Amino acid sequence: MLRILGRTGSINVRKVLWTCHEIGLDYQREDWGRGFRPLSDPDFVALNPHALIPVLQDGATVLWESNAICRYLAAKHGRDDLLPVDAAARARVEMWMDWQRSLDDAGSYAFHALWRQSPDHRDPARIAASVESFNRLMARLDGVLAAGGPYLAAERFTLADLVVGLSAQRWALTPFDKPSLPALEAYRQRLIERPAFAAHGSAGLA
Ligand SMILES: N[C@@H](CCC(=O)N[C@@H](CS)C(=O)NCC(=O)O)C(=O)O
């Protein structure tokens, strides 16, 4: 049985849980990270020297970095609908998965300030800058979806949508002023309809 280490509040843990759900994989999840077992625990650091969640243990295979874990699971289980085998098609999926890091970086400060109410994220100028760049990137995504779609990297749902979709959900639910982005909203609703999204899409949002 797969072992997944990480609290469900983490967006990066939820990528892995959502991927397992899409593939139909059973797993045992353990709560590690903020509010749970500390990532400085030597048993955890032995698995991930960077002391971050998620970690996946699949027999003798131990992996960290959420996007890499999602790709591993899709490839191992032959889900080339989620991660194509063709090099160019696969790279298109990976491109959007990599780009999601930019979304994370852009929105992180605003998310911690306005959703998590973190006392360490109270600088109004930094909140405003984070909101501005988060909105700007989401507006760009809206433009891409309006011109193409219905999904990001292919005619069908792929890992690109799973990963970017979690950030789109974070953007939609974190309270700050947002432009109207109809193509993005239609895309988010498309993702929300997936049973796996209902289970893992927004829980905790951390
Ligand atoms: N690039 C890494 C980032 C991992 C990361 O930043 N994880 C956060 C949670 S989203 C974490 O470990 N936070 C510390 C904690 O929860 O205690 C990945 O995608 O797996």
XYZ file of N, CA and C and ligand atoms in Angstrom:
638
model
N 0.857 -1.211 0.000
C 0.000 0.000 0.000
C 0.883 1.249 0.000
N 0.473 2.235 -0.766
C 1.209 3.504 -0.791
C 1.137 4.169 0.575
N 2.227 4.823 0.950
C 2.235 5.603 2.178
C 2.450 7.066 1.793
N 1.540 7.942 2.218
C 1.662 9.371 1.912
C 1.812 10.107 3.230
N 2.863 10.899 3.336
C 3.112 11.651 4.558
C 2.798 13.124 4.286
N 1.851 13.666 5.059
C 1.533 15.083 4.922
C 0.092 15.363 5.295
N -0.125 16.548 5.877
C -1.477 16.961 6.285
C -2.293 17.355 5.050
N -3.619 17.157 5.134
C -4.466 17.425 3.961
C -4.620 18.923 3.702
N -4.288 19.757 4.702
C -4.388 21.194 4.484
C -3.387 21.715 3.460
N -2.372 20.944 3.146
C -1.314 21.395 2.232
C -1.720 21.214 0.775
N -1.573 22.281 -0.012
C -1.923 22.214 -1.439
C -1.077 21.165 -2.140
N 0.160 21.016 -1.720
C 1.046 20.064 -2.396
C 0.708 18.616 -2.029
N 0.235 18.411 -0.817
C -0.257 17.076 -0.445
C -1.528 16.771 -1.237
N -2.392 17.781 -1.378
C -3.661 17.537 -2.091
C -3.441 17.192 -3.564
N -2.363 17.705 -4.175
C -2.054 17.285 -5.551
C -1.921 15.759 -5.608
N -1.201 15.226 -4.629
C -0.922 13.779 -4.621
C -2.210 12.995 -4.331
N -3.002 13.493 -3.372
C -4.244 12.784 -3.028
C -5.204 12.793 -4.216
N -5.290 13.934 -4.882
C -6.177 14.045 -6.045
C -5.703 13.086 -7.148
N -4.404 13.017 -7.358
C -3.866 12.098 -8.377
C -4.214 10.652 -8.028
N -4.037 10.275 -6.772
C -4.391 8.906 -6.351
C -5.863 8.632 -6.631
N -6.700 9.612 -6.334
C -8.145 9.445 -6.535
C -8.467 9.267 -8.016
N -7.843 10.078 -8.884
C -8.096 9.950 -10.331
C -7.690 8.565 -10.834
N -6.599 8.031 -10.274
C -6.086 6.735 -10.745
C -6.813 5.567 -10.065
N -7.396 5.849 -8.888
C -8.068 4.786 -8.140
C -7.117 4.011 -7.250
N -6.163 4.701 -6.670
C -5.159 4.039 -5.827
C -5.528 4.153 -4.349
N -5.343 3.054 -3.645
C -5.487 3.083 -2.182
C -4.185 3.572 -1.581
N -4.295 4.223 -0.447
C -3.084 4.705 0.229
C -3.365 4.841 1.725
N -2.273 4.894 2.466
C -2.384 5.239 3.878
C -1.730 6.595 4.046
N -2.470 7.554 4.585
C -1.918 8.898 4.756
C -1.659 9.155 6.234
N -0.556 9.819 6.502
C -0.205 10.168 7.887
C -0.104 11.685 7.991
N -0.616 12.237 9.090
C -0.552 13.687 9.306
C 0.838 14.091 9.782
N 1.533 14.793 8.913
C 2.823 15.392 9.251
C 2.767 16.857 8.825
N 3.552 17.691 9.492
C 3.618 19.102 9.119
C 2.885 19.968 10.115
N 2.726 21.248 9.775
C 2.215 22.247 10.713
C 0.983 21.758 11.464
N 1.085 21.766 12.805
C -0.024 21.337 13.651
C -0.027 19.843 13.935
N 0.844 19.118 13.274
C 0.910 17.664 13.460
C 2.355 17.268 13.799
N 2.754 16.111 13.373
C 4.121 15.689 13.690
C 5.136 16.586 12.993
N 6.182 17.002 13.699
C 7.125 17.973 13.118
C 7.989 17.364 12.024
N 8.244 18.173 10.990
C 9.030 17.690 9.856
C 10.513 17.605 10.193
N 10.881 18.156 11.349
C 12.273 18.034 11.804
C 12.553 16.666 12.423
N 11.510 15.879 12.613
C 11.676 14.533 13.180
C 12.692 13.755 12.334
N 13.692 13.163 12.963
C 14.721 12.448 12.190
C 14.151 11.373 11.267
N 13.058 10.749 11.680
C 12.443 9.733 10.804
C 11.929 10.362 9.517
N 11.434 11.612 9.636
C 10.930 12.297 8.431
C 12.082 12.788 7.573
N 13.062 13.392 8.214
C 14.212 13.937 7.460
C 14.962 12.825 6.726
N 14.901 11.625 7.284
C 15.539 10.490 6.603
C 14.849 10.210 5.264
N 13.569 10.574 5.175
C 12.828 10.362 3.921
C 12.955 11.564 2.987
N 12.881 12.767 3.560
C 13.028 13.982 2.749
C 13.995 14.934 3.448
N 15.213 15.039 2.950
C 16.216 15.885 3.613
C 15.826 17.359 3.638
N 14.850 17.751 2.800
C 14.397 19.150 2.777
C 13.315 19.411 3.820
N 12.853 18.358 4.507
C 11.867 18.489 5.579
C 10.615 19.232 5.119
N 10.061 18.795 4.002
C 8.812 19.360 3.490
C 7.867 18.225 3.122
N 6.565 18.506 3.222
C 5.531 17.567 2.756
C 5.092 17.986 1.364
N 4.642 17.021 0.546
C 4.416 15.603 0.815
C 5.654 14.749 0.566
N 5.571 13.535 1.165
C 6.506 12.461 0.833
C 5.661 11.245 0.455
N 6.105 10.531 -0.568
C 5.448 9.288 -0.962
C 6.418 8.144 -0.759
N 5.914 7.078 -0.144
C 6.707 5.852 -0.027
C 5.928 4.746 -0.725
N 6.547 4.183 -1.745
C 5.929 3.103 -2.526
C 6.923 1.949 -2.524
N 6.808 1.095 -1.521
C 7.808 0.043 -1.345
C 9.161 0.686 -1.080
N 10.132 0.316 -1.895
C 11.486 0.849 -1.695
C 11.650 2.243 -2.313
N 10.635 2.705 -3.028
C 10.730 4.013 -3.695
C 10.222 5.108 -2.760
N 11.087 6.067 -2.483
C 10.697 7.211 -1.651
C 10.871 8.461 -2.491
N 9.798 9.266 -2.571
C 9.837 10.468 -3.407
C 9.329 11.673 -2.632
N 9.911 12.839 -2.922
C 9.379 14.122 -2.457
C 9.285 15.014 -3.682
N 8.714 16.205 -3.533
C 8.333 17.127 -4.624
C 7.014 16.633 -5.230
N 5.959 17.388 -4.911
C 4.605 16.944 -5.258
C 4.425 16.673 -6.748
N 4.905 17.565 -7.608
C 4.675 17.362 -9.047
C 5.372 16.094 -9.536
N 6.568 15.845 -9.029
C 7.294 14.632 -9.412
C 6.531 13.392 -8.947
N 5.943 13.475 -7.770
C 5.176 12.337 -7.247
C 3.954 12.071 -8.140
N 3.265 13.145 -8.517
C 2.080 12.973 -9.381
C 2.483 12.332 -10.712
N 3.589 12.784 -11.283
C 4.044 12.226 -12.570
C 4.430 10.754 -12.414
N 5.092 10.458 -11.320
C 5.484 9.064 -11.053
C 4.247 8.162 -11.001
N 3.238 8.582 -10.267
C 2.043 7.740 -10.104
C 1.328 7.541 -11.439
N 1.196 8.632 -12.206
C 0.513 8.522 -13.503
C 1.305 7.599 -14.428
N 2.632 7.767 -14.460
C 3.461 6.951 -15.361
C 3.446 5.491 -14.922
N 3.582 5.264 -13.636
C 3.642 3.884 -13.143
C 2.360 3.122 -13.463
N 1.231 3.817 -13.426
C -0.050 3.151 -13.630
C -0.577 3.332 -15.051
N 0.320 3.757 -15.938
C -0.030 3.804 -17.358
C -1.129 4.781 -17.700
N -1.262 5.843 -16.909
C -2.332 6.811 -17.157
C -1.845 7.898 -18.105
N -1.700 7.502 -19.377
C -1.194 8.488 -20.333
C -2.266 9.493 -20.739
N -3.480 9.335 -20.210
C -4.453 10.431 -20.346
C -4.059 11.582 -19.412
N -3.541 11.243 -18.241
C -3.117 12.280 -17.287
C -1.736 12.829 -17.619
N -0.858 11.958 -18.127
C 0.517 12.335 -18.475
C 0.894 11.601 -19.760
N 0.782 12.274 -20.907
C 1.013 11.584 -22.182
C 2.417 11.004 -22.288
N 2.538 9.988 -23.137
C 3.839 9.364 -23.389
C 4.602 10.148 -24.459
N 3.884 10.621 -25.464
C 4.507 11.413 -26.524
C 5.272 12.596 -25.907
N 6.515 12.783 -26.373
C 7.389 13.762 -25.706
C 6.812 15.182 -25.724
N 6.306 15.592 -26.867
C 5.803 16.970 -26.950
C 4.537 17.134 -26.112
N 3.652 16.152 -26.188
C 2.404 16.238 -25.417
C 2.705 16.211 -23.919
N 3.671 15.373 -23.550
C 4.059 15.301 -22.131
C 4.665 16.634 -21.667
N 5.500 17.210 -22.516
C 6.140 18.474 -22.145
C 5.108 19.585 -21.971
N 4.041 19.538 -22.756
C 2.994 20.565 -22.588
C 2.356 20.455 -21.203
N 2.139 19.227 -20.764
C 1.584 19.031 -19.416
C 2.588 19.509 -18.366
N 3.843 19.118 -18.542
C 4.872 19.483 -17.550
C 5.097 20.993 -17.503
N 4.972 21.615 -18.668
C 5.143 23.068 -18.746
C 4.152 23.784 -17.818
N 2.901 23.371 -17.896
C 1.890 24.007 -17.040
C 2.093 23.625 -15.577
N 2.533 22.392 -15.347
C 2.806 22.004 -13.956
C 3.929 22.870 -13.383
N 4.960 23.092 -14.175
C 6.063 23.943 -13.703
C 5.587 25.377 -13.487
N 4.737 25.839 -14.387
C 4.262 27.225 -14.293
C 3.433 27.439 -13.023
N 2.812 26.388 -12.545
C 2.011 26.544 -11.321
C 2.868 27.063 -10.165
N 4.167 26.810 -10.200
C 5.056 27.346 -9.154
C 5.037 28.872 -9.172
N 4.906 29.456 -10.359
C 4.832 30.916 -10.443
C 3.552 31.417 -9.773
N 2.477 30.675 -9.966
C 1.219 31.045 -9.305
C 1.375 30.988 -7.794
N 2.008 29.917 -7.341
C 2.243 29.731 -5.906
C 3.060 30.896 -5.346
N 4.138 31.222 -6.061
C 5.012 32.305 -5.601
C 4.246 33.626 -5.565
N 3.454 33.872 -6.620
C 2.736 35.149 -6.717
C 1.731 35.297 -5.575
N 0.955 34.243 -5.337
C -0.172 34.368 -4.419
C 0.138 34.039 -2.978
N 1.320 33.512 -2.721
C 1.609 32.969 -1.400
C 1.422 34.002 -0.271
N 1.985 35.209 -0.452
C 1.921 36.180 0.640
C 0.466 36.563 0.938
N -0.300 36.833 -0.121
C -1.706 37.222 0.077
C -2.494 36.085 0.715
N -2.218 34.876 0.277
C -2.924 33.726 0.832
C -2.650 33.582 2.327
N -1.361 33.680 2.699
C -1.017 33.539 4.126
C -1.621 34.681 4.940
N -1.631 35.880 4.354
C -2.163 37.041 5.080
C -3.683 36.973 5.209
N -4.367 36.685 4.110
C -5.813 36.911 4.050
C -6.632 35.651 4.292
N -6.060 34.504 4.003
C -6.792 33.259 4.289
C -6.356 32.685 5.622
N -5.041 32.555 5.786
C -4.550 31.943 7.028
C -4.440 32.937 8.174
N -4.579 34.247 7.873
C -4.453 35.284 8.912
C -3.141 35.127 9.669
N -2.078 34.857 8.934
C -0.790 34.625 9.574
C -0.223 35.926 10.142
N 0.188 35.924 11.413
C 0.774 37.137 12.009
C 2.094 37.528 11.346
N 2.702 36.622 10.625
C 3.983 36.907 9.951
C 3.781 37.514 8.564
N 2.549 37.719 8.169
C 2.258 38.231 6.816
C 1.307 39.432 6.931
N 1.797 40.497 7.567
C 0.925 41.641 7.847
C 1.373 42.913 7.128
N 2.305 42.813 6.212
C 2.822 44.010 5.533
C 1.863 44.393 4.393
N 1.158 45.533 4.508
C 0.138 45.884 3.504
C 0.722 46.003 2.097
N 1.942 46.531 1.987
C 2.535 46.687 0.646
C 2.780 45.324 0.012
N 3.229 44.385 0.806
C 3.499 43.045 0.262
C 2.187 42.312 -0.052
N 1.167 42.548 0.756
C -0.142 41.945 0.448
C -0.635 42.476 -0.897
N -0.544 43.814 -1.061
C -1.029 44.424 -2.311
C -0.242 43.915 -3.512
N 1.067 43.784 -3.352
C 1.903 43.316 -4.467
C 1.552 41.872 -4.826
N 1.309 41.054 -3.806
C 0.978 39.654 -4.039
C -0.390 39.531 -4.726
N -1.356 40.314 -4.261
C -2.691 40.299 -4.891
C -2.572 40.720 -6.355
N -1.784 41.767 -6.583
C -1.649 42.278 -7.961
C -1.040 41.207 -8.867
N 0.022 40.564 -8.419
C 0.648 39.587 -9.334
C -0.181 38.301 -9.448
N -0.854 37.911 -8.384
C -1.747 36.735 -8.462
C -2.861 37.021 -9.484
N -3.492 38.204 -9.364
C -4.562 38.566 -10.302
C -4.036 38.641 -11.738
N -2.836 39.171 -11.902
C -2.274 39.333 -13.255
C -2.049 37.963 -13.908
N -1.504 37.026 -13.140
C -1.264 35.696 -13.705
C -2.580 34.965 -13.987
N -3.552 35.150 -13.110
C -4.836 34.483 -13.355
C -5.535 35.102 -14.558
N -5.360 36.400 -14.765
C -5.947 37.035 -15.955
C -5.294 36.464 -17.213
N -3.997 36.202 -17.146
C -3.314 35.599 -18.292
C -3.855 34.180 -18.546
N -4.053 33.448 -17.465
C -4.614 32.096 -17.598
C -6.011 32.162 -18.215
N -6.789 33.134 -17.785
C -8.132 33.333 -18.351
C -8.041 33.562 -19.862
N -7.068 34.364 -20.281
C -6.886 34.629 -21.705
C -6.546 33.359 -22.479
N -5.684 32.547 -21.908
C -5.297 31.279 -22.558
C -6.520 30.362 -22.688
N -7.294 30.279 -21.614
C -8.462 29.402 -21.637
C -9.534 29.921 -22.590
N -9.663 31.239 -22.666
C -10.664 31.829 -23.570
C -10.286 31.546 -25.023
N -8.985 31.549 -25.301
C -8.528 31.323 -26.682
C -8.496 29.841 -27.028
N -8.360 28.977 -26.005
C -8.225 27.541 -26.265
C -9.222 26.760 -25.436
N -8.694 26.023 -24.457
C -9.571 25.243 -23.585
C -10.122 24.024 -24.325
N -10.978 23.233 -23.713
C -11.500 23.434 -22.367
C -10.483 23.134 -21.262
N -9.363 22.476 -21.618
C -8.336 22.189 -20.620
C -7.019 22.814 -21.057
N -6.019 22.763 -20.199
C -4.812 23.554 -20.446
C -3.863 22.941 -21.467
N -3.600 21.654 -21.347
C -2.509 21.068 -22.120
C -2.980 20.086 -23.175
N -4.271 19.781 -23.170
C -4.808 18.786 -24.105
C -6.308 19.009 -24.202
N -6.953 18.229 -25.060
C -8.419 18.309 -25.182
C -9.099 17.774 -23.932
N -8.337 17.025 -23.127
C -8.921 16.387 -21.953
C -8.157 16.816 -20.699
N -8.708 16.427 -19.581
C -8.107 16.707 -18.273
C -6.762 15.988 -18.148
N -5.743 16.712 -17.692
C -4.420 16.111 -17.443
C -3.910 16.573 -16.071
N -2.704 16.108 -15.740
C -2.077 16.564 -14.484
C -1.886 18.076 -14.466
N -1.773 18.691 -15.643
C -1.632 20.150 -15.691
C -2.840 20.819 -15.037
N -4.033 20.309 -15.345
C -5.257 20.902 -14.794
C -5.378 20.628 -13.299
N -4.938 19.451 -12.905
C -5.011 19.088 -11.488
C -4.168 20.063 -10.649
N -2.977 20.331 -11.139
C -2.045 21.160 -10.365
C -2.435 22.645 -10.448
N -2.682 23.131 -11.646
C -3.073 24.539 -11.795
C -4.454 24.770 -11.170
N -5.317 23.764 -11.265
C -6.665 23.900 -10.713
C -6.663 24.147 -9.213
N -5.730 23.554 -8.507
C -5.663 23.790 -7.060
C -5.299 25.245 -6.769
N -4.417 25.807 -7.585
C -4.082 27.221 -7.400
C -5.254 28.121 -7.796
N -5.980 27.727 -8.842
C -7.145 28.519 -9.253
C -8.191 28.537 -8.135
N -8.326 27.413 -7.469
C -9.276 27.338 -6.359
C -8.812 28.213 -5.195
N -7.526 28.186 -4.930
C -6.979 29.023 -3.860
C -7.223 30.495 -4.185
N -6.991 30.857 -5.436
C -7.206 32.243 -5.875
C -8.678 32.626 -5.686
N -9.579 31.734 -6.109
C -11.005 32.058 -6.063
C -11.501 32.234 -4.624
N -10.973 31.442 -3.710
C -11.526 31.438 -2.352
C -10.828 32.406 -1.400
N -9.614 32.825 -1.717
C -8.933 33.764 -0.810
C -9.572 35.146 -0.974
N -9.946 35.769 0.143
C -10.728 37.009 0.029
C -9.874 38.230 -0.319
N -9.923 38.650 -1.562
C -9.389 39.946 -2.006
C -10.117 40.316 -3.295
N -9.997 41.576 -3.718
C -10.696 42.025 -4.925
C -10.110 41.343 -6.149
N -11.007 40.839 -6.997
C -10.562 40.107 -8.188
C -11.278 40.646 -9.414
N -10.593 40.614 -10.544
C -11.285 40.940 -11.792
C -12.241 39.808 -12.170
N -13.195 40.115 -13.022
C -14.080 39.061 -13.529
C -13.342 38.303 -14.634
N -13.199 36.994 -14.470
C -12.454 36.177 -15.432
C -13.346 34.994 -15.839
N -14.233 35.202 -16.797
C -15.261 34.189 -17.095
C -14.713 32.859 -17.606
N -13.672 32.885 -18.424
C -13.150 31.605 -18.937
C -12.516 30.811 -17.802
N -11.839 31.506 -16.918
C -11.234 30.839 -15.771
C -12.312 30.261 -14.858
N -13.379 31.020 -14.662
C -14.453 30.551 -13.788
C -15.124 29.308 -14.384
N -15.334 29.315 -15.704
C -15.933 28.137 -16.353
C -15.010 26.924 -16.200
N -13.724 27.165 -16.322
C -12.717 26.098 -16.165
C -12.752 25.546 -14.739
N -12.800 26.445 -13.764
C -12.833 26.018 -12.361
C -14.087 25.179 -12.097
N -15.208 25.596 -12.668
C -16.445 24.824 -12.474
C -16.312 23.434 -13.110
N -15.611 23.362 -14.255
C -15.379 22.077 -14.924
C -14.588 21.140 -13.990
N -13.619 21.706 -13.293
C -12.806 20.892 -12.381
C -13.611 20.496 -11.145
N -14.422 21.425 -10.667
C -15.207 21.177 -9.455
C -16.158 19.995 -9.661
N -16.581 19.776 -10.911
C -17.511 18.666 -11.193
C -16.858 17.300 -11.031
N -15.547 17.244 -10.985
C -14.879 15.936 -10.879
C -15.022 15.408 -9.445
N -15.420 14.153 -9.273
C -15.559 13.608 -7.911
C -14.279 13.763 -7.089
N -13.126 13.612 -7.728
C -11.870 13.725 -6.980
C -11.654 15.150 -6.481
N -12.182 16.121 -7.201
C -12.047 17.502 -6.733
C -12.865 17.697 -5.455
N -14.077 17.127 -5.448
C -14.920 17.266 -4.269
C -14.183 16.732 -3.036
N -13.410 15.670 -3.231
C -12.716 15.063 -2.092
C -11.466 15.851 -1.695
N -10.746 16.401 -2.672
C -9.411 16.934 -2.371
C -9.170 18.357 -2.860
N -10.160 18.942 -3.514
C -9.923 20.221 -4.188
C -9.616 21.378 -3.283
N -10.366 21.517 -2.200
C -10.146 22.732 -1.440
C -10.007 22.548 0.059
N -10.079 21.328 0.534
C -9.995 21.121 1.980
C -8.790 21.824 2.566
N -9.055 22.717 3.518
C -7.949 23.344 4.251
C -7.281 24.476 3.490
N -7.061 24.284 2.217
C -6.508 25.329 1.360
C -5.118 25.811 1.747
N -4.438 25.149 2.660
C -3.182 25.708 3.147
C -2.032 25.463 2.188
N 8.082 22.153 -3.952
C 7.600 21.350 -2.844
C 7.050 22.313 -1.789
C 6.677 21.575 -0.534
C 6.135 22.526 0.523
O 6.407 23.735 0.542
N 5.361 21.959 1.452
C 4.801 22.768 2.517
C 3.288 22.548 2.611
S 2.453 23.043 1.139
C 5.403 22.342 3.849
O 6.057 21.306 3.949
N 5.200 23.167 4.882
C 5.678 22.903 6.203
C 4.639 22.310 7.111
O 3.534 21.996 6.690
O 4.960 22.138 8.286
C 6.536 20.365 -3.327
O 5.830 20.675 -4.316
O 6.386 19.270 -2.756
